Amino acid sequence: HLAIRRVPGLAGLIPHHPGPDGINRNRNETNRAAFTHALSLLRRPENRRHALNAAAWGRYQVHPAGLALPGDGTVEGFISAFDADPAATSDALLTAYLVSRPDVIRAGNAAVAAGGTAEAWRRFSSLYNGPKYEDTGHHLSMARHYAVATA
């Protein structure tokens, strides 16, 4: 849980058992209930934002760290907006992320220009999904979705 690294005193209060690769795949420790539990432990606004930033939100699994939040700009406003319309909030969060990352947009455009193969999506996937993108097959998934979209 990324919030554990940012907020002193949370270790031990929030369950976190990463696997050998350092990624926590235990749904009970990474789902909405886990986020709600972490948020309930935090009162200071900056710490509440750390909890929000530690979670990957919506259909695109975007971490909102450093991004303008959809809704009224507060943690609570974001959660309300997400609960009211997860699809629109997911789209708005992805848009905010892409606006903040022109390198990701360039990599996506280059992948399309190169024919949309899995190999072409490697740079995009490494920027968007991190250095372990191959473990999740992100570049393969992007190539499959691109092929369907352009068929």
PDB file of C-alpha atoms in Angstrom:
ATOM      1  CA  HIS A   1       0.000   0.000   0.000  1.00  0.00           C
ATOM      2  CA  LEU A   2       1.649   3.219  -1.140  1.00  0.00           C
ATOM      3  CA  ALA A   3       0.072   5.199   1.699  1.00  0.00           C
ATOM      4  CA  ILE A   4       2.128   3.169   4.202  1.00  0.00           C
ATOM      5  CA  ARG A   5       5.295   4.632   2.690  1.00  0.00           C
ATOM      6  CA  ARG A   6       4.005   8.204   2.878  1.00  0.00           C
ATOM      7  CA  VAL A   7       2.239   8.365   6.249  1.00  0.00           C
ATOM      8  CA  PRO A   8       4.202   7.521   9.400  1.00  0.00           C
ATOM      9  CA  GLY A   9       2.445   5.139  11.750  1.00  0.00           C
ATOM     10  CA  LEU A  10       0.298   3.303   9.195  1.00  0.00           C
ATOM     11  CA  ALA A  11       2.517   0.220   8.962  1.00  0.00           C
ATOM     12  CA  GLY A  12       0.820  -2.517  10.923  1.00  0.00           C
ATOM     13  CA  LEU A  13      -2.560  -0.782  10.785  1.00  0.00           C
ATOM     14  CA  ILE A  14      -3.139  -1.513   7.112  1.00  0.00           C
ATOM     15  CA  PRO A  15      -2.596  -5.113   5.971  1.00  0.00           C
ATOM     16  CA  HIS A  16       0.039  -5.300   3.252  1.00  0.00           C
ATOM     17  CA  HIS A  17       1.550  -8.577   2.064  1.00  0.00           C
ATOM     18  CA  PRO A  18       3.299  -8.111  -1.267  1.00  0.00           C
ATOM     19  CA  GLY A  19       4.388 -11.140  -3.239  1.00  0.00           C
ATOM     20  CA  PRO A  20       7.974 -11.951  -4.241  1.00  0.00           C
ATOM     21  CA  ASP A  21       7.749  -9.381  -7.044  1.00  0.00           C
ATOM     22  CA  GLY A  22       6.831  -6.619  -4.563  1.00  0.00           C
ATOM     23  CA  ILE A  23       3.248  -6.339  -5.840  1.00  0.00           C
ATOM     24  CA  ASN A  24       0.336  -6.979  -3.512  1.00  0.00           C
ATOM     25  CA  ARG A  25      -2.245  -9.033  -5.400  1.00  0.00           C
ATOM     26  CA  ASN A  26      -4.361  -9.890  -2.357  1.00  0.00           C
ATOM     27  CA  ARG A  27      -7.763  -8.445  -3.304  1.00  0.00           C
ATOM     28  CA  ASN A  28      -8.756  -8.117   0.357  1.00  0.00           C
ATOM     29  CA  GLU A  29      -5.826  -5.743   0.823  1.00  0.00           C
ATOM     30  CA  THR A  30      -6.233  -3.790  -2.410  1.00  0.00           C
ATOM     31  CA  ASN A  31      -9.989  -3.458  -2.962  1.00  0.00           C
ATOM     32  CA  ARG A  32     -12.379  -0.616  -2.134  1.00  0.00           C
ATOM     33  CA  ALA A  33     -12.906  -1.898   1.415  1.00  0.00           C
ATOM     34  CA  ALA A  34      -9.142  -1.736   2.004  1.00  0.00           C
ATOM     35  CA  PHE A  35      -9.081   1.850   0.705  1.00  0.00           C
ATOM     36  CA  THR A  36     -12.043   2.804   2.908  1.00  0.00           C
ATOM     37  CA  HIS A  37     -10.270   1.299   5.918  1.00  0.00           C
ATOM     38  CA  ALA A  38      -7.069   3.231   5.170  1.00  0.00           C
ATOM     39  CA  LEU A  39      -9.032   6.450   4.692  1.00  0.00           C
ATOM     40  CA  SER A  40     -10.817   5.938   8.014  1.00  0.00           C
ATOM     41  CA  LEU A  41      -7.454   6.004   9.802  1.00  0.00           C
ATOM     42  CA  LEU A  42      -6.481   9.359   8.345  1.00  0.00           C
ATOM     43  CA  ARG A  43      -7.777  12.759   9.424  1.00  0.00           C
ATOM     44  CA  ARG A  44      -5.293  15.240   7.939  1.00  0.00           C
ATOM     45  CA  PRO A  45      -6.251  16.282   4.367  1.00  0.00           C
ATOM     46  CA  GLU A  46      -2.764  15.637   2.941  1.00  0.00           C
ATOM     47  CA  ASN A  47      -2.755  12.132   4.422  1.00  0.00           C
ATOM     48  CA  ARG A  48      -6.228  11.449   3.023  1.00  0.00           C
ATOM     49  CA  ARG A  49      -4.868  12.444  -0.388  1.00  0.00           C
ATOM     50  CA  HIS A  50      -1.987   9.976   0.115  1.00  0.00           C
ATOM     51  CA  ALA A  51      -4.556   7.199   0.635  1.00  0.00           C
ATOM     52  CA  LEU A  52      -6.426   8.259  -2.510  1.00  0.00           C
ATOM     53  CA  ASN A  53      -3.189   8.465  -4.505  1.00  0.00           C
ATOM     54  CA  ALA A  54      -2.184   4.974  -3.359  1.00  0.00           C
ATOM     55  CA  ALA A  55      -5.223   3.426  -5.022  1.00  0.00           C
ATOM     56  CA  ALA A  56      -5.576   2.727  -8.737  1.00  0.00           C
ATOM     57  CA  TRP A  57      -9.006   4.005  -9.785  1.00  0.00           C
ATOM     58  CA  GLY A  58     -11.507   3.078 -12.430  1.00  0.00           C
ATOM     59  CA  ARG A  59     -11.401   1.109 -15.601  1.00  0.00           C
ATOM     60  CA  TYR A  60      -7.930   2.425 -16.499  1.00  0.00           C
ATOM     61  CA  GLN A  61      -6.465   1.889 -13.010  1.00  0.00           C
ATOM     62  CA  VAL A  62      -4.970   5.384 -12.766  1.00  0.00           C
ATOM     63  CA  HIS A  63      -3.217   6.542  -9.590  1.00  0.00           C
ATOM     64  CA  PRO A  64      -4.295  10.188  -9.171  1.00  0.00           C
ATOM     65  CA  ALA A  65      -1.047  11.420  -7.568  1.00  0.00           C
ATOM     66  CA  GLY A  66      -0.255  14.873  -8.909  1.00  0.00           C
ATOM     67  CA  LEU A  67      -3.439  15.082 -10.970  1.00  0.00           C
ATOM     68  CA  ALA A  68      -6.372  17.451 -10.686  1.00  0.00           C
ATOM     69  CA  LEU A  69      -9.176  15.410  -9.195  1.00  0.00           C
ATOM     70  CA  PRO A  70     -12.487  15.024 -10.992  1.00  0.00           C
ATOM     71  CA  GLY A  71     -15.334  16.250  -8.821  1.00  0.00           C
ATOM     72  CA  ASP A  72     -14.772  19.284  -6.626  1.00  0.00           C
ATOM     73  CA  GLY A  73     -11.030  18.665  -6.251  1.00  0.00           C
ATOM     74  CA  THR A  74     -11.262  17.136  -2.776  1.00  0.00           C
ATOM     75  CA  VAL A  75     -10.810  13.507  -1.790  1.00  0.00           C
ATOM     76  CA  GLU A  76     -14.447  13.305  -0.708  1.00  0.00           C
ATOM     77  CA  GLY A  77     -15.612  15.058  -3.901  1.00  0.00           C
ATOM     78  CA  PHE A  78     -13.634  12.613  -6.024  1.00  0.00           C
ATOM     79  CA  ILE A  79     -15.102   9.610  -4.206  1.00  0.00           C
ATOM     80  CA  SER A  80     -18.626  11.015  -4.591  1.00  0.00           C
ATOM     81  CA  ALA A  81     -18.065  11.663  -8.312  1.00  0.00           C
ATOM     82  CA  PHE A  82     -16.636   8.168  -8.763  1.00  0.00           C
ATOM     83  CA  ASP A  83     -19.517   6.531  -6.937  1.00  0.00           C
ATOM     84  CA  ALA A  84     -22.088   8.549  -8.901  1.00  0.00           C
ATOM     85  CA  ASP A  85     -20.560   7.855 -12.332  1.00  0.00           C
ATOM     86  CA  PRO A  86     -17.517   5.580 -12.354  1.00  0.00           C
ATOM     87  CA  ALA A  87     -17.261   5.557 -16.164  1.00  0.00           C
ATOM     88  CA  ALA A  88     -17.206   9.346 -16.540  1.00  0.00           C
ATOM     89  CA  THR A  89     -14.850   9.741 -13.586  1.00  0.00           C
ATOM     90  CA  SER A  90     -12.550   7.057 -15.032  1.00  0.00           C
ATOM     91  CA  ASP A  91     -12.494   8.886 -18.363  1.00  0.00           C
ATOM     92  CA  ALA A  92     -11.798  12.237 -16.671  1.00  0.00           C
ATOM     93  CA  LEU A  93      -8.979  10.737 -14.607  1.00  0.00           C
ATOM     94  CA  LEU A  94      -7.415   9.103 -17.670  1.00  0.00           C
ATOM     95  CA  THR A  95      -7.643  12.410 -19.539  1.00  0.00           C
ATOM     96  CA  ALA A  96      -5.950  14.247 -16.643  1.00  0.00           C
ATOM     97  CA  TYR A  97      -3.221  11.605 -16.601  1.00  0.00           C
ATOM     98  CA  LEU A  98      -2.596  11.801 -20.359  1.00  0.00           C
ATOM     99  CA  VAL A  99      -2.547  15.612 -20.316  1.00  0.00           C
ATOM    100  CA  SER A 100       0.139  15.377 -17.632  1.00  0.00           C
ATOM    101  CA  ARG A 101       2.166  12.794 -19.597  1.00  0.00           C
ATOM    102  CA  PRO A 102       2.871  13.873 -23.189  1.00  0.00           C
ATOM    103  CA  ASP A 103       5.537  11.146 -23.343  1.00  0.00           C
ATOM    104  CA  VAL A 104       2.805   8.513 -22.982  1.00  0.00           C
ATOM    105  CA  ILE A 105       0.781  10.138 -25.759  1.00  0.00           C
ATOM    106  CA  ARG A 106       3.854  10.209 -28.016  1.00  0.00           C
ATOM    107  CA  ALA A 107       4.554   6.531 -27.282  1.00  0.00           C
ATOM    108  CA  GLY A 108       0.937   5.626 -28.104  1.00  0.00           C
ATOM    109  CA  ASN A 109       1.071   7.558 -31.358  1.00  0.00           C
ATOM    110  CA  ALA A 110       4.362   5.847 -32.242  1.00  0.00           C
ATOM    111  CA  ALA A 111       2.829   2.422 -31.525  1.00  0.00           C
ATOM    112  CA  VAL A 112      -0.076   3.179 -33.853  1.00  0.00           C
ATOM    113  CA  ALA A 113       2.286   4.510 -36.537  1.00  0.00           C
ATOM    114  CA  ALA A 114       4.355   1.311 -36.239  1.00  0.00           C
ATOM    115  CA  GLY A 115       1.324  -0.865 -36.914  1.00  0.00           C
ATOM    116  CA  GLY A 116       0.070  -1.535 -33.406  1.00  0.00           C
ATOM    117  CA  THR A 117       1.976  -4.772 -32.849  1.00  0.00           C
ATOM    118  CA  ALA A 118       2.837  -6.004 -29.358  1.00  0.00           C
ATOM    119  CA  GLU A 119       6.437  -4.963 -29.970  1.00  0.00           C
ATOM    120  CA  ALA A 120       5.260  -1.481 -30.957  1.00  0.00           C
ATOM    121  CA  TRP A 121       3.283  -1.130 -27.703  1.00  0.00           C
ATOM    122  CA  ARG A 122       6.256  -1.913 -25.412  1.00  0.00           C
ATOM    123  CA  ARG A 123       7.323   1.719 -24.870  1.00  0.00           C
ATOM    124  CA  PHE A 124       3.753   2.870 -24.222  1.00  0.00           C
ATOM    125  CA  SER A 125       3.168   0.000 -21.808  1.00  0.00           C
ATOM    126  CA  SER A 126       6.379   0.625 -19.894  1.00  0.00           C
ATOM    127  CA  LEU A 127       5.448   4.288 -19.434  1.00  0.00           C
ATOM    128  CA  TYR A 128       1.779   3.696 -18.629  1.00  0.00           C
ATOM    129  CA  ASN A 129       2.009   0.478 -16.628  1.00  0.00           C
ATOM    130  CA  GLY A 130       5.550   0.639 -15.226  1.00  0.00           C
ATOM    131  CA  PRO A 131       8.672  -1.443 -15.671  1.00  0.00           C
ATOM    132  CA  LYS A 132       6.913  -4.729 -14.895  1.00  0.00           C
ATOM    133  CA  TYR A 133       4.446  -4.323 -17.782  1.00  0.00           C
ATOM    134  CA  GLU A 134       5.652  -7.584 -19.319  1.00  0.00           C
ATOM    135  CA  ASP A 135       4.594  -9.506 -16.211  1.00  0.00           C
ATOM    136  CA  THR A 136       1.000  -8.436 -16.808  1.00  0.00           C
ATOM    137  CA  GLY A 137       1.196  -8.682 -20.607  1.00  0.00           C
ATOM    138  CA  HIS A 138       0.069  -5.059 -20.957  1.00  0.00           C
ATOM    139  CA  HIS A 139       1.736  -4.660 -24.369  1.00  0.00           C
ATOM    140  CA  LEU A 140       0.022  -7.843 -25.595  1.00  0.00           C
ATOM    141  CA  SER A 141      -3.337  -6.605 -24.360  1.00  0.00           C
ATOM    142  CA  MET A 142      -2.827  -3.241 -26.070  1.00  0.00           C
ATOM    143  CA  ALA A 143      -1.998  -4.993 -29.353  1.00  0.00           C
ATOM    144  CA  ARG A 144      -5.135  -7.174 -29.102  1.00  0.00           C
ATOM    145  CA  HIS A 145      -7.390  -4.209 -28.326  1.00  0.00           C
ATOM    146  CA  TYR A 146      -5.816  -2.132 -31.094  1.00  0.00           C
ATOM    147  CA  ALA A 147      -6.368  -4.975 -33.583  1.00  0.00           C
ATOM    148  CA  VAL A 148     -10.041  -5.229 -32.614  1.00  0.00           C
ATOM    149  CA  ALA A 149     -10.528  -1.453 -32.766  1.00  0.00           C
ATOM    150  CA  THR A 150      -8.992  -1.175 -36.220  1.00  0.00           C
ATOM    151  CA  ALA A 151     -10.467  -4.337 -37.762  1.00  0.00           C
TER     152      ALA A 151
END
